[in-house]
Short mmCIF file of C-alpha atoms in Angstrom, two decimals:
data_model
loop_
_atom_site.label_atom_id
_atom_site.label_comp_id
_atom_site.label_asym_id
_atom_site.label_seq_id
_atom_site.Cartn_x
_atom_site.Cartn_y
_atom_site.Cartn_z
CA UNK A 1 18.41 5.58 -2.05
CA UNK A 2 15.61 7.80 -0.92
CA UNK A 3 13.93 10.30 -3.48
CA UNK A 4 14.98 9.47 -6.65
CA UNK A 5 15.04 12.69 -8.16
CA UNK A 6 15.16 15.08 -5.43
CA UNK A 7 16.19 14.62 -1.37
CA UNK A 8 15.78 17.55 0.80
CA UNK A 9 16.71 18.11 4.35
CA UNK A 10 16.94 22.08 3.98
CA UNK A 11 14.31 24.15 2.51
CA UNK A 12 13.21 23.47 -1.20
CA UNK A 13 10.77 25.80 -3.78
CA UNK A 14 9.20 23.67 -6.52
CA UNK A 15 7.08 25.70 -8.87
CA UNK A 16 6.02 25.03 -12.31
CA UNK A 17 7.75 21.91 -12.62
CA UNK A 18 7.22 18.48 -14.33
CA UNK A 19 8.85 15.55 -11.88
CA UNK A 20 7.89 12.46 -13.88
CA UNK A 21 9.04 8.59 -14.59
CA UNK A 22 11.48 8.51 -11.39
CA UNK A 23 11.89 5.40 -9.59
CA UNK A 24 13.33 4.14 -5.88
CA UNK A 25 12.29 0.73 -6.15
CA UNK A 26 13.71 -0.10 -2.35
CA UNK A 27 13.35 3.18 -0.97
CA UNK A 28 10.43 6.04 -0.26
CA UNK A 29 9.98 9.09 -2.42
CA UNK A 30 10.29 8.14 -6.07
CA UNK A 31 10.16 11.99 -7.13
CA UNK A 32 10.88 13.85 -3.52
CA UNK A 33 12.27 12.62 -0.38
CA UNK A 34 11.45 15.79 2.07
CA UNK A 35 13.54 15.54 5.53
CA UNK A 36 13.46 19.94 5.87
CA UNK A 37 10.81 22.19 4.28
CA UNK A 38 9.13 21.88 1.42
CA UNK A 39 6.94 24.01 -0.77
CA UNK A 40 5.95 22.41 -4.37
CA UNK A 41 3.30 24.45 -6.67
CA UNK A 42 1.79 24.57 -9.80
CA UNK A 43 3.51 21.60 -10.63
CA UNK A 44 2.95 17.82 -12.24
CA UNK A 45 4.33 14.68 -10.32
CA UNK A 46 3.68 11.95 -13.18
CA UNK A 47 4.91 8.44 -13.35
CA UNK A 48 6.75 8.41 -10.00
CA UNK A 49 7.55 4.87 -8.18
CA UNK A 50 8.52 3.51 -4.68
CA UNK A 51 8.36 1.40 -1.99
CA UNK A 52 6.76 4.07 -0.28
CA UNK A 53 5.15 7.31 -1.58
CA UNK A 54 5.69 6.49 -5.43
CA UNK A 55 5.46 10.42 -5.57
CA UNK A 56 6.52 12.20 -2.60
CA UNK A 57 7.32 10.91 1.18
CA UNK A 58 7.07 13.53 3.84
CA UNK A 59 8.73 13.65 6.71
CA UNK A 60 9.04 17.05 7.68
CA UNK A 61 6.89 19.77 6.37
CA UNK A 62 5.51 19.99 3.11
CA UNK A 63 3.04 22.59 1.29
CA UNK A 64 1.56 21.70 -1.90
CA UNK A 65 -0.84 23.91 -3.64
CA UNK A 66 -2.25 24.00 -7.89
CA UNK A 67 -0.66 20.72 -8.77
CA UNK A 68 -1.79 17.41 -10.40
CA UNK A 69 -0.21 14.28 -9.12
CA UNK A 70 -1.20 11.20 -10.99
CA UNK A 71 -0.14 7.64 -12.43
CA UNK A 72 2.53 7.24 -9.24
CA UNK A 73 2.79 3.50 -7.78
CA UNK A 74 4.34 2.71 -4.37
CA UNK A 75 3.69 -0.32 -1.95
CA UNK A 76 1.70 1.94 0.09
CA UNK A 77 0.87 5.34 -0.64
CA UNK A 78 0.92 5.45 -4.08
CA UNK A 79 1.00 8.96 -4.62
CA UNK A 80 2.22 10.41 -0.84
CA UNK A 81 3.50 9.14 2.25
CA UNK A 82 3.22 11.66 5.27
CA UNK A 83 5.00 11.12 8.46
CA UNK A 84 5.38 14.76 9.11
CA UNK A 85 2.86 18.04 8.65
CA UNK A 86 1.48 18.34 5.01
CA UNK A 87 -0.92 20.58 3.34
CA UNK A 88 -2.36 19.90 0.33
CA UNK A 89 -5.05 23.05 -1.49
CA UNK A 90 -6.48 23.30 -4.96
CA UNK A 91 -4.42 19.86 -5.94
CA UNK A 92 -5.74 17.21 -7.85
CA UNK A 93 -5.19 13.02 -7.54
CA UNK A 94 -5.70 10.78 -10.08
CA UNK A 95 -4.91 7.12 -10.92
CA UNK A 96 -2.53 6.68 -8.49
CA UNK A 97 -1.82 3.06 -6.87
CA UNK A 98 -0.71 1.38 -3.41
CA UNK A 99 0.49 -2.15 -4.49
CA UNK A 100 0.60 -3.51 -0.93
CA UNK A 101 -2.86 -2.55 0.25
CA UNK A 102 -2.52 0.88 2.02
CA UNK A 103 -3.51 4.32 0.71
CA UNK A 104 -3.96 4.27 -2.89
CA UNK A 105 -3.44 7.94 -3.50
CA UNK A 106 -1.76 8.84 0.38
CA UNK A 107 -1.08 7.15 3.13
CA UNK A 108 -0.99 9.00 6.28
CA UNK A 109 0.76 8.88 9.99
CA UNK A 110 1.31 12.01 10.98
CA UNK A 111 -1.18 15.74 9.81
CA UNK A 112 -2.79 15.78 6.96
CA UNK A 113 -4.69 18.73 5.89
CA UNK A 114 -6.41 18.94 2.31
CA UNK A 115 -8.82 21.71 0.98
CA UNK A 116 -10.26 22.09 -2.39
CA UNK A 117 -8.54 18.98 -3.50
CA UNK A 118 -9.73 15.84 -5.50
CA UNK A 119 -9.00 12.45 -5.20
CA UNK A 120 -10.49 10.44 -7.65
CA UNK A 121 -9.85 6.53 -10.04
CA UNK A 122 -6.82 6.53 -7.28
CA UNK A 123 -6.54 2.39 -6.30
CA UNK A 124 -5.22 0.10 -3.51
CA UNK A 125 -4.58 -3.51 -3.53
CA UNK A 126 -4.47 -5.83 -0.88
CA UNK A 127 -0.91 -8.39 -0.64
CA UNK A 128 -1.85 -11.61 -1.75
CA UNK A 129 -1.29 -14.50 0.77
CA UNK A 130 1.38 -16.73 1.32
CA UNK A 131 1.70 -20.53 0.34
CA UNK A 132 1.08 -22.53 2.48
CA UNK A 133 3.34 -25.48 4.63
CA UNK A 134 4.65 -28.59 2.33
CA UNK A 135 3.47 -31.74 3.09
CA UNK A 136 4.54 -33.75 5.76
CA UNK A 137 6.08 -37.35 5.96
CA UNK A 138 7.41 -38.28 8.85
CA UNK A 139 8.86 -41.88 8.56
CA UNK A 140 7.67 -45.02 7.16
CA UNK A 141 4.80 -46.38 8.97
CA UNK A 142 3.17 -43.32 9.66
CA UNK A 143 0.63 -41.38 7.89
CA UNK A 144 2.12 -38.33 5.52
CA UNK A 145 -0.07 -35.26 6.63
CA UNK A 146 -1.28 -32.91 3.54
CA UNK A 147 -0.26 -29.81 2.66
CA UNK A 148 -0.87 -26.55 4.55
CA UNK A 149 -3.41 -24.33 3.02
CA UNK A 150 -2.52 -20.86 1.49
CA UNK A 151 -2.67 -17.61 4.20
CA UNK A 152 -5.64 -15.34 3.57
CA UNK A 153 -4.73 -12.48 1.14
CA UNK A 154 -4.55 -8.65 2.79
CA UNK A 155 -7.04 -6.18 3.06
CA UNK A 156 -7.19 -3.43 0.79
CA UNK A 157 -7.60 0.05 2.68
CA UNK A 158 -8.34 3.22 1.39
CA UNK A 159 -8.27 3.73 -1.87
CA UNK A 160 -7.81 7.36 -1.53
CA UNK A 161 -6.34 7.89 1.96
CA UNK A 162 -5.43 6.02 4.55
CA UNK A 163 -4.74 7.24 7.70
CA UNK A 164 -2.65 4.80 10.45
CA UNK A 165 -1.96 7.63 13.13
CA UNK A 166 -2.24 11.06 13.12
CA UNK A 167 -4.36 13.66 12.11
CA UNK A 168 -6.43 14.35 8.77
CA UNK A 169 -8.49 17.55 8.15
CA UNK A 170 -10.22 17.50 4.94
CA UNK A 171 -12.28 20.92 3.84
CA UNK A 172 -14.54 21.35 0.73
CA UNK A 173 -12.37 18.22 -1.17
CA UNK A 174 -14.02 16.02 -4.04
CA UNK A 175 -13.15 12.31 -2.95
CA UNK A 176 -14.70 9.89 -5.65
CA UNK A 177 -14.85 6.98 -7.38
CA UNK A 178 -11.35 5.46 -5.76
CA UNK A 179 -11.12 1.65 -5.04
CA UNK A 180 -9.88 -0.88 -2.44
CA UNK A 181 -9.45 -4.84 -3.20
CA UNK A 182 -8.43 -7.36 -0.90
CA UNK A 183 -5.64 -9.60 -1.91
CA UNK A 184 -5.98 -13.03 -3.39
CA UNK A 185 -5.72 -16.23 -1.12
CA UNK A 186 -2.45 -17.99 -1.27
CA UNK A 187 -2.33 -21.39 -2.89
CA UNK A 188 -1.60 -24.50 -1.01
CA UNK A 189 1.36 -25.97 0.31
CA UNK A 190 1.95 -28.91 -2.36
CA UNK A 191 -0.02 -32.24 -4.15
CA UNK A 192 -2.28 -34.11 -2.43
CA UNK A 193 -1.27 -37.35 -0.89
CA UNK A 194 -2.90 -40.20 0.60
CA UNK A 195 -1.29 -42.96 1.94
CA UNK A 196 -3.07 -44.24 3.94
CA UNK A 197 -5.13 -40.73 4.20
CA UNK A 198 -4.12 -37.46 3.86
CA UNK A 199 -5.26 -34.30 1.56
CA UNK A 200 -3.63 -31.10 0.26
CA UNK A 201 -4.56 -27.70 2.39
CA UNK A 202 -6.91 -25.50 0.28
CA UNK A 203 -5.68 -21.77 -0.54
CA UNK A 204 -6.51 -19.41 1.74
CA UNK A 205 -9.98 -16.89 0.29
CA UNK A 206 -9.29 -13.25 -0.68
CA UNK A 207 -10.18 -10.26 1.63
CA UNK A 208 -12.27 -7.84 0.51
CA UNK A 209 -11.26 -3.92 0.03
CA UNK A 210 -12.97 -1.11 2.23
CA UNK A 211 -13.09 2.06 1.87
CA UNK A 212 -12.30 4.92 -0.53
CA UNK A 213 -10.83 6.71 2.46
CA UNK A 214 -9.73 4.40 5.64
CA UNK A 215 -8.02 4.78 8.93
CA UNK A 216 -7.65 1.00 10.52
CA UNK A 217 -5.08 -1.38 10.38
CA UNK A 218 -6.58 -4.96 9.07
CA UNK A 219 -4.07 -7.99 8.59
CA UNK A 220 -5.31 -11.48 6.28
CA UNK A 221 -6.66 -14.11 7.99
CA UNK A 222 -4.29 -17.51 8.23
CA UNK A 223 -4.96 -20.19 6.14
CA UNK A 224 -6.08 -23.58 7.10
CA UNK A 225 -5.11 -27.32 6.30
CA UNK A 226 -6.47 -30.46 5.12
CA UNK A 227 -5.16 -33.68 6.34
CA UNK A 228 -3.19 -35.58 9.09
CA UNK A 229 -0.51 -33.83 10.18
CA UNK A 230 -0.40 -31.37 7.66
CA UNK A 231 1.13 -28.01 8.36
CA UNK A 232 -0.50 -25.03 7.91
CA UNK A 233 0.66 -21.68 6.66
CA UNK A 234 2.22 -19.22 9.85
CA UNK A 235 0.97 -16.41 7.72
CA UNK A 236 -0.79 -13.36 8.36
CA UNK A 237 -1.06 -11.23 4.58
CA UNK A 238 -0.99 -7.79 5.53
CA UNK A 239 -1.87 -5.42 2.43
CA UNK A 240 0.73 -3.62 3.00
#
């Protein structure tokens, strides 16, 4: 379930404290799943993963202050996911990663403030696209269409925030060297045929990343096919 090590829905002190190498593979908050109140400090959230906020998801309110948050993975947000009121001073991000495209160190939809904070090597990678459609062959005496291209891989956004909704305040913060990459094109449908004329779909081309700090939404483009009848990919990547 949610927050592999810790789940709060009251009120919870963290200070001086390691929380490090805790997974939720299928769930949000690989080190702390806040519901109620939250205050962490001085602390080190290492190694975390999730599907969402490989460190910490918020969704109520959250104060962190003096701590270093690094090498956390989630689909998006790889080190926070905020839904609720955070406030992040004097805190440092490092090398933290968003698998699906979407906030390499946080991802943001609800307040955000951040003072005296770095962000920096934090990374985000966009989905990669789907295959595309298998080829078609519709009787004898007809022509078998080719194979559907692959769907356009996903935009990487923010490699150190991204922000969907909400607010974000940042004051006096260090945000540098972070990264976005788009995701790779998906490959195509199946072989080429021709009988009497008909070619496989080509995979779809990779998005680029934007952004070491982002706040739009961006989905892959579709891919496209090659041939008669072929069918194309219904896909839209989203780095997610």
């Amino acid at each position: 379930g949610s927050g592999a090590a810790i789940s709060n829905a009251g009120a919870l002190y963290i200070s001086g404290c390691r929380i490090t190498g805790n997974r939720a593979p299928a769930a949000s908050g690989g080190g702390v799943e806040n519901f109620g109140s939250t205050t962490i400090a001085n602390s080190v959230l290492d190694g975390n993963s999730s599907s969402s906020g490989g460190a910490v998801h918020n969704s109520g309110s959250m104060i962190a202050s003096l701590s270093l948050m690094r090498n956390n993975t989630a689909g998006i947000g790889g080190c926070i996911a905020n839904s609720g009121a955070m406030s992040v001073t004097g805190s440092t991000f490092t090398n933290n990663t968003a698998a699906s495209g979407f906030g390499g160190a946080i991802y943001n939809s609800g307040s955000l403030f951040l003072s005296q904070t770095t962000l920096a090597g934090n990374h985000c990678n966009g989905a990669t696209g789907k295959v595309g459609g298998t080829p078609w062959w519709p009787g004898a005496g007809n022509d078998i269409g080719g194979a559907g291209g692959g769907g356009g891989g996903g935009t990487g956004l923010g490699g150190g925030i991204y922000s969907e909704i909400g607010n974000v305040a940042v004051t006096n913060c260090t945000i540098c060297e972070n990264s976005a990459t788009g995701g790779g094109g998906g490959s195509s449908g199946g072989a080429t045929y021709i009988y009497p004329i008909g070619f496989g779909g080509v995979g779809g081309g990779p998005q680029g990343g934007a952004g070491g700090s982002y706040s739009q939404s961006a989905r892959g483009g579709q891919g496209t096919a090659k041939g008669r009848s072929g069918a194309t990919a219904p896909t839209n990547s989203r780095g997610g």
